[in-house]
PDB file of C-alpha atoms in Angstrom:
ATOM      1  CA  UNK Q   9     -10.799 -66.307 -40.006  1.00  0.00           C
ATOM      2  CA  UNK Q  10      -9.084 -64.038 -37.557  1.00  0.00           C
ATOM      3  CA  UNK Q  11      -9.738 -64.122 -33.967  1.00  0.00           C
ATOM      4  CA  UNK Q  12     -10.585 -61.252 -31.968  1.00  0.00           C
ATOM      5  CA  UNK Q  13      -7.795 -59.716 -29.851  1.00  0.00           C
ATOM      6  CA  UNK Q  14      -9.789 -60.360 -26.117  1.00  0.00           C
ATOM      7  CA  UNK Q  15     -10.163 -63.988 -27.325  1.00  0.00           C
ATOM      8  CA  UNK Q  16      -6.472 -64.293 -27.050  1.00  0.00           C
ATOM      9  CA  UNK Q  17      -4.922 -65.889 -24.086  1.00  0.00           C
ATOM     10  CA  UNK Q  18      -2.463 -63.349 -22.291  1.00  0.00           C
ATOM     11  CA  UNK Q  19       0.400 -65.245 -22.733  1.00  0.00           C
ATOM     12  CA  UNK Q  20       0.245 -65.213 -26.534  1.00  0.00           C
ATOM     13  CA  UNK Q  21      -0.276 -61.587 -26.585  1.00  0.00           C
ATOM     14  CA  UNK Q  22       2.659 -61.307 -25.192  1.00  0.00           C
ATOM     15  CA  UNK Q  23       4.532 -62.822 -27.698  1.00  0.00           C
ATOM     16  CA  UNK Q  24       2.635 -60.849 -30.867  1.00  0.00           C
ATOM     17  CA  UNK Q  25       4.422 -58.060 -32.890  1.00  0.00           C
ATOM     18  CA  UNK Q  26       4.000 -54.956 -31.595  1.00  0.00           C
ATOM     19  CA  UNK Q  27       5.301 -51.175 -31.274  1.00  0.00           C
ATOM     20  CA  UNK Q  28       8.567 -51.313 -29.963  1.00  0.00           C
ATOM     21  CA  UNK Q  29       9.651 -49.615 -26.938  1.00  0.00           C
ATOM     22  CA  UNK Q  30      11.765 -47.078 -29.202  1.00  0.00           C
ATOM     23  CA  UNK Q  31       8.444 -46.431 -31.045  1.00  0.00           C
ATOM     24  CA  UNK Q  32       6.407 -45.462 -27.726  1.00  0.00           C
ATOM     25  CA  UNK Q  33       9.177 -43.066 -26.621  1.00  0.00           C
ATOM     26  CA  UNK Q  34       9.352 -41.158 -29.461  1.00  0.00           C
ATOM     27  CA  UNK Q  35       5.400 -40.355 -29.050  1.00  0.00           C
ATOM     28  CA  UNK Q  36       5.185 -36.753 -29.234  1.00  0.00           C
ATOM     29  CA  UNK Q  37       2.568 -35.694 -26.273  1.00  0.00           C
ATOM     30  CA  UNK Q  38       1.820 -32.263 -25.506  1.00  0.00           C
ATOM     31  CA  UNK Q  39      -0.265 -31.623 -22.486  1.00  0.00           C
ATOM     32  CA  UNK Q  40      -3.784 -30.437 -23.426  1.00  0.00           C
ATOM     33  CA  UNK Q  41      -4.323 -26.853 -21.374  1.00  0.00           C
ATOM     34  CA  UNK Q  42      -7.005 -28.711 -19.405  1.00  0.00           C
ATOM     35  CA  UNK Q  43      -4.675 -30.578 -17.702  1.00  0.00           C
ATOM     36  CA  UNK Q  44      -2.556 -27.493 -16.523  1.00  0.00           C
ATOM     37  CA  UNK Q  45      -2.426 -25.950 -13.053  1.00  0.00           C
ATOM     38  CA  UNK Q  46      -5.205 -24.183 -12.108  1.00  0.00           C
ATOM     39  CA  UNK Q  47      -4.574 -20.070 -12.332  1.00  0.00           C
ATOM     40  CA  UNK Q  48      -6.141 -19.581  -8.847  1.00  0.00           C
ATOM     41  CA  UNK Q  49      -6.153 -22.036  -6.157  1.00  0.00           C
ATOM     42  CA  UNK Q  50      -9.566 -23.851  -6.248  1.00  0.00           C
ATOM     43  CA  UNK Q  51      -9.780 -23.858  -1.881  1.00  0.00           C
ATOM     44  CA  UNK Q  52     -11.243 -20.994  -0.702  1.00  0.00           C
ATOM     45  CA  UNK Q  53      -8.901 -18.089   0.670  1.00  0.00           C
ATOM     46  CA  UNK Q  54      -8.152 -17.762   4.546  1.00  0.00           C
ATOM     47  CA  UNK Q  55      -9.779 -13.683   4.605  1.00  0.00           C
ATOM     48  CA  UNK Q  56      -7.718 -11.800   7.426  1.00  0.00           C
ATOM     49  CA  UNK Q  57      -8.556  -8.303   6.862  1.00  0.00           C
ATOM     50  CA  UNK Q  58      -6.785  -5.653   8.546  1.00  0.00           C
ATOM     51  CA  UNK Q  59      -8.776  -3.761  11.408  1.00  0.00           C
ATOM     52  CA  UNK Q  60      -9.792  -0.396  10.512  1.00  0.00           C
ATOM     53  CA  UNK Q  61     -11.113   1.250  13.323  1.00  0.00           C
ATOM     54  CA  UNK Q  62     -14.610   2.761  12.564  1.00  0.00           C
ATOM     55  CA  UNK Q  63     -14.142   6.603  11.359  1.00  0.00           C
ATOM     56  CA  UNK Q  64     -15.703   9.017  13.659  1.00  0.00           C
ATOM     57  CA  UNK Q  65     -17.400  11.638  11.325  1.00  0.00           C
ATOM     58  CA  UNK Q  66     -17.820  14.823  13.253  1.00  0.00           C
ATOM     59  CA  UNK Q  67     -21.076  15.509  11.935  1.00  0.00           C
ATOM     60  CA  UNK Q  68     -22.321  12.528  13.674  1.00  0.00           C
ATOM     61  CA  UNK Q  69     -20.690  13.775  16.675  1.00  0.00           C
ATOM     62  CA  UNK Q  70     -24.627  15.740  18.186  1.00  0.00           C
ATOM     63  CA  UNK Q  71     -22.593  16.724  22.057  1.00  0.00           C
ATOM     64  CA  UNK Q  72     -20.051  18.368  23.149  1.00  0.00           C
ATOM     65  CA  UNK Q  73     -19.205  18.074  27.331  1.00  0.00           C
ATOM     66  CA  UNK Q  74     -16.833  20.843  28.235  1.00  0.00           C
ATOM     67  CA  UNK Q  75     -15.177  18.369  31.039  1.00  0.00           C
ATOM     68  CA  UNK Q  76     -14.128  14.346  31.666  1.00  0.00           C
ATOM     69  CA  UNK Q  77     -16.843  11.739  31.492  1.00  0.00           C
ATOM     70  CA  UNK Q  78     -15.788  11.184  34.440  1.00  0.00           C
ATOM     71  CA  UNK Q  79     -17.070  14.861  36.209  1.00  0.00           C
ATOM     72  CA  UNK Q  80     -20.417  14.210  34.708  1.00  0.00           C
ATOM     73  CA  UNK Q  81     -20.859  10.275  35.419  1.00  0.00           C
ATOM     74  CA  UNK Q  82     -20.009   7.128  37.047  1.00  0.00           C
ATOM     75  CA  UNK Q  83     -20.253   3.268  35.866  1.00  0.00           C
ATOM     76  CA  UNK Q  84     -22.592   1.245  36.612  1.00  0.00           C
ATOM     77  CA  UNK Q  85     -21.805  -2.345  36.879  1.00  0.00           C
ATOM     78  CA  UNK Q  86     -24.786  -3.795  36.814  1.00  0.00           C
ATOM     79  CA  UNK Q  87     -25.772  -2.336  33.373  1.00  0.00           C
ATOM     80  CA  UNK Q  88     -22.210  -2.946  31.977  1.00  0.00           C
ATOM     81  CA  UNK Q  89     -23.066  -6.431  31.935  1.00  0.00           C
ATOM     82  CA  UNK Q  90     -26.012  -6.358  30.784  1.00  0.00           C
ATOM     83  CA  UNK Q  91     -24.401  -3.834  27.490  1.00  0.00           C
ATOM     84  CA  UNK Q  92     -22.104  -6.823  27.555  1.00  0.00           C
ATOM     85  CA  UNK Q  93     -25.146  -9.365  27.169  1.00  0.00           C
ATOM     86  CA  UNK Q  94     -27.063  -7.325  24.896  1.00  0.00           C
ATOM     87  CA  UNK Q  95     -29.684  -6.517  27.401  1.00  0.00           C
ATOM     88  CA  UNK Q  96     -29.042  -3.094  27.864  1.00  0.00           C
ATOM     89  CA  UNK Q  97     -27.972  -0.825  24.573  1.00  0.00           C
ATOM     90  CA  UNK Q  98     -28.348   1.789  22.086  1.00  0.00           C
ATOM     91  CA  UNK Q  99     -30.783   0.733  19.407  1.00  0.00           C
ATOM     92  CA  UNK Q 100     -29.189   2.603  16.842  1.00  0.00           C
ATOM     93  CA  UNK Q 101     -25.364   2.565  17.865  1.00  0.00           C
ATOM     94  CA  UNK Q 102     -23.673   6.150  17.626  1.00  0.00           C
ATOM     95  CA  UNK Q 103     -26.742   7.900  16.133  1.00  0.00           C
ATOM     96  CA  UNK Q 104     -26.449  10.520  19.085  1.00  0.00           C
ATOM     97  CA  UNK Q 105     -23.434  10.882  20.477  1.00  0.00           C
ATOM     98  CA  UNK Q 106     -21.058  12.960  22.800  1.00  0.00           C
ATOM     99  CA  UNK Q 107     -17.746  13.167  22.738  1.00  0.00           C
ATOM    100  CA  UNK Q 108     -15.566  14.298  25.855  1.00  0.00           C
ATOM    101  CA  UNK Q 109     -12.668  16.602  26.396  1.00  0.00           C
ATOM    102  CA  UNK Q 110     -10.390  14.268  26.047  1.00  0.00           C
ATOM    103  CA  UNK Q 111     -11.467  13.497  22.113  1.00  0.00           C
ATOM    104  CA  UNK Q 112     -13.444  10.370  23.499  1.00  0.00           C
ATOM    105  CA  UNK Q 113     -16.742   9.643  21.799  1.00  0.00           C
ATOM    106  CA  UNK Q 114     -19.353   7.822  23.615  1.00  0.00           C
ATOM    107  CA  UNK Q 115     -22.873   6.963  22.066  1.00  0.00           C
ATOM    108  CA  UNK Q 116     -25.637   8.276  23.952  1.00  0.00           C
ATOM    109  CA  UNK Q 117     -29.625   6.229  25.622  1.00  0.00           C
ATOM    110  CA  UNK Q 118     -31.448   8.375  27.588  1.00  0.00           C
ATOM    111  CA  UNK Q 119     -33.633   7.169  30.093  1.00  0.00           C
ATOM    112  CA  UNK Q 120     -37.111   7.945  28.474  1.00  0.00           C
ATOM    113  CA  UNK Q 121     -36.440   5.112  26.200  1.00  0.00           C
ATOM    114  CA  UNK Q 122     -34.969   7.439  23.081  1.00  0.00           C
ATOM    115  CA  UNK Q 123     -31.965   5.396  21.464  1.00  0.00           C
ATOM    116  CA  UNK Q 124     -32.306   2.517  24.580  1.00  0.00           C
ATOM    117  CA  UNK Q 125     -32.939  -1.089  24.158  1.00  0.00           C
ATOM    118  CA  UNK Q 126     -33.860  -2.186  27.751  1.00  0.00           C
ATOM    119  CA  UNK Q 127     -36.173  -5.120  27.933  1.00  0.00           C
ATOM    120  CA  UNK Q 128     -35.281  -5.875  31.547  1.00  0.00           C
ATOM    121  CA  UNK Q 129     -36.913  -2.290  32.320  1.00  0.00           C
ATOM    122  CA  UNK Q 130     -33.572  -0.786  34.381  1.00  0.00           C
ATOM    123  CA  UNK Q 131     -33.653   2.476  33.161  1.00  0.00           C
ATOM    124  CA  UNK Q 132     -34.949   5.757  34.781  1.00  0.00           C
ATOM    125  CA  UNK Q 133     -36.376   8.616  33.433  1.00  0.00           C
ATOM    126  CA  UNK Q 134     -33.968  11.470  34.996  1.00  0.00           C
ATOM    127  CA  UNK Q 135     -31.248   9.410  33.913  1.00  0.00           C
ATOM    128  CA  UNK Q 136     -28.697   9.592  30.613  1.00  0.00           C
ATOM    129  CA  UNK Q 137     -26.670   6.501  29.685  1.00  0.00           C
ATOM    130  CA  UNK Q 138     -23.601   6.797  27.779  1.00  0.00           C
ATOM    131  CA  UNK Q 139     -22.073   3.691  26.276  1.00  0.00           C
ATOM    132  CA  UNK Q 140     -18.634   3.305  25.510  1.00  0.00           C
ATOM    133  CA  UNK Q 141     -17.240   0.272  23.554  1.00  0.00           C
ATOM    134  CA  UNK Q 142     -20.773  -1.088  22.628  1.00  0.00           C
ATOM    135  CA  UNK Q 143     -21.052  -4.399  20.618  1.00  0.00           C
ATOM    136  CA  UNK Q 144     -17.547  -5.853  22.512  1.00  0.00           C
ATOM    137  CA  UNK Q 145     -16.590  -7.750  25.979  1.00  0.00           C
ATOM    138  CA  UNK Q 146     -15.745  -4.472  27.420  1.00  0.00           C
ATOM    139  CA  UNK Q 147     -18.995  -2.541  27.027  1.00  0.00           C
ATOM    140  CA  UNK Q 148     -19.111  -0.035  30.106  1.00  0.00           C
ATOM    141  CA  UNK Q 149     -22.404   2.220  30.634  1.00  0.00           C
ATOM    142  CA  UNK Q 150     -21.848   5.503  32.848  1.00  0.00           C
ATOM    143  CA  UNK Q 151     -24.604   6.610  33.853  1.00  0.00           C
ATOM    144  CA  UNK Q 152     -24.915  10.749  34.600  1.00  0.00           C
ATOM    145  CA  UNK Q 153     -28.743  12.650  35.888  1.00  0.00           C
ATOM    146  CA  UNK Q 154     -29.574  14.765  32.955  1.00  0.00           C
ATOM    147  CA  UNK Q 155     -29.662  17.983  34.888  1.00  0.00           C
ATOM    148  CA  UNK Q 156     -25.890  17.245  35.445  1.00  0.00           C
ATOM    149  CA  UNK Q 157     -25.117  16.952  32.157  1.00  0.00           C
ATOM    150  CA  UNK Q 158     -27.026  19.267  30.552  1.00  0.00           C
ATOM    151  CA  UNK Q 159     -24.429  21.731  32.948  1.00  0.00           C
ATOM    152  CA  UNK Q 160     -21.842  19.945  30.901  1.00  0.00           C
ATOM    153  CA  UNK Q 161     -23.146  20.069  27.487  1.00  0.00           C
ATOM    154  CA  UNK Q 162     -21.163  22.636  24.795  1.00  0.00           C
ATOM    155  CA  UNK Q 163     -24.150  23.921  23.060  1.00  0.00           C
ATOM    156  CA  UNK Q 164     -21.664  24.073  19.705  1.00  0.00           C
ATOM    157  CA  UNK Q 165     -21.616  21.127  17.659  1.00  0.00           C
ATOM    158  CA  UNK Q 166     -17.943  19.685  17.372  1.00  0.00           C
ATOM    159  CA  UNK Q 167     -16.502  20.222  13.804  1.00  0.00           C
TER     160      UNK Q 167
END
């Protein structure tokens, strides 16, 4: 009766008749296509997008001023940093907006409460808040009295 293989002691299987080492080289392998590369890296990629400025539409554009922001208003510091906390903003950003002589849009809260997030109460009635750079560290508010700036407003929509 033959004897399993596993019942063999190690040193005699050593010794037995087997496939020489000319016989195991010429083994013809080919690689199953499982076992290849993978055709996209399996990590997830590193995204870095390149900024693209937010177009400015010009029939979003509602104002016009015929001067500088800066003949119709001042900023306020105080409300800058609360823009810059989130405390003080437009509730829809550049749904109104005016846009200066110098090609400069700014997005527009008036002090009634129209387009203006203010939970902290700050804002006054005769008062129009224009926000430039909204949603970033360098949120500024300038703050003009509407009778002033309806003196500066271009009744013509900018196209």
């Amino acid at each position: 009766m033959r004897r399993p293989y596993f019942l063999i002691p190690a040193f005699l299987l050593a010794l037995m008749p087997g496939p020489s080492r000319a016989e195991q080289q010429s083994l013809d392998r080919t690689a199953p296509p499982h076992f290849e590369a993978f055709p996209v890296s399996p990590w997830p990629p590193d995204w870095l997008y390149p900024f693209r400025a937010t177009p400015i539409r010009p029939e979003r554009i509602v104002y016009r001023l015929k001067g500088s922001v800066r003949q119709v208003a001042k900023v306020d510091p105080v409300l800058s940093k609360a823009c810059r906390r989130g405390a003080f903003v437009q509730r829809l950003n550049w749904i109104f907006r005016v846009q200066s002589s110098d090609d400069r849009p700014y997005g527009i809260g008036w002090g009634s409460g129209v387009n203006l997030h203010d939970p902290e109460k700050r804002s006054t009635l005769d008062k129009v808040y224009l926000f430039d750079r909204q949603d970033t560290g360098l949120c500024a508010v300038w703050v003009a009295p509407l009778e002033t700036l309806r003196r500066y407003l271009d009744p013509s929509p900018a196209r």
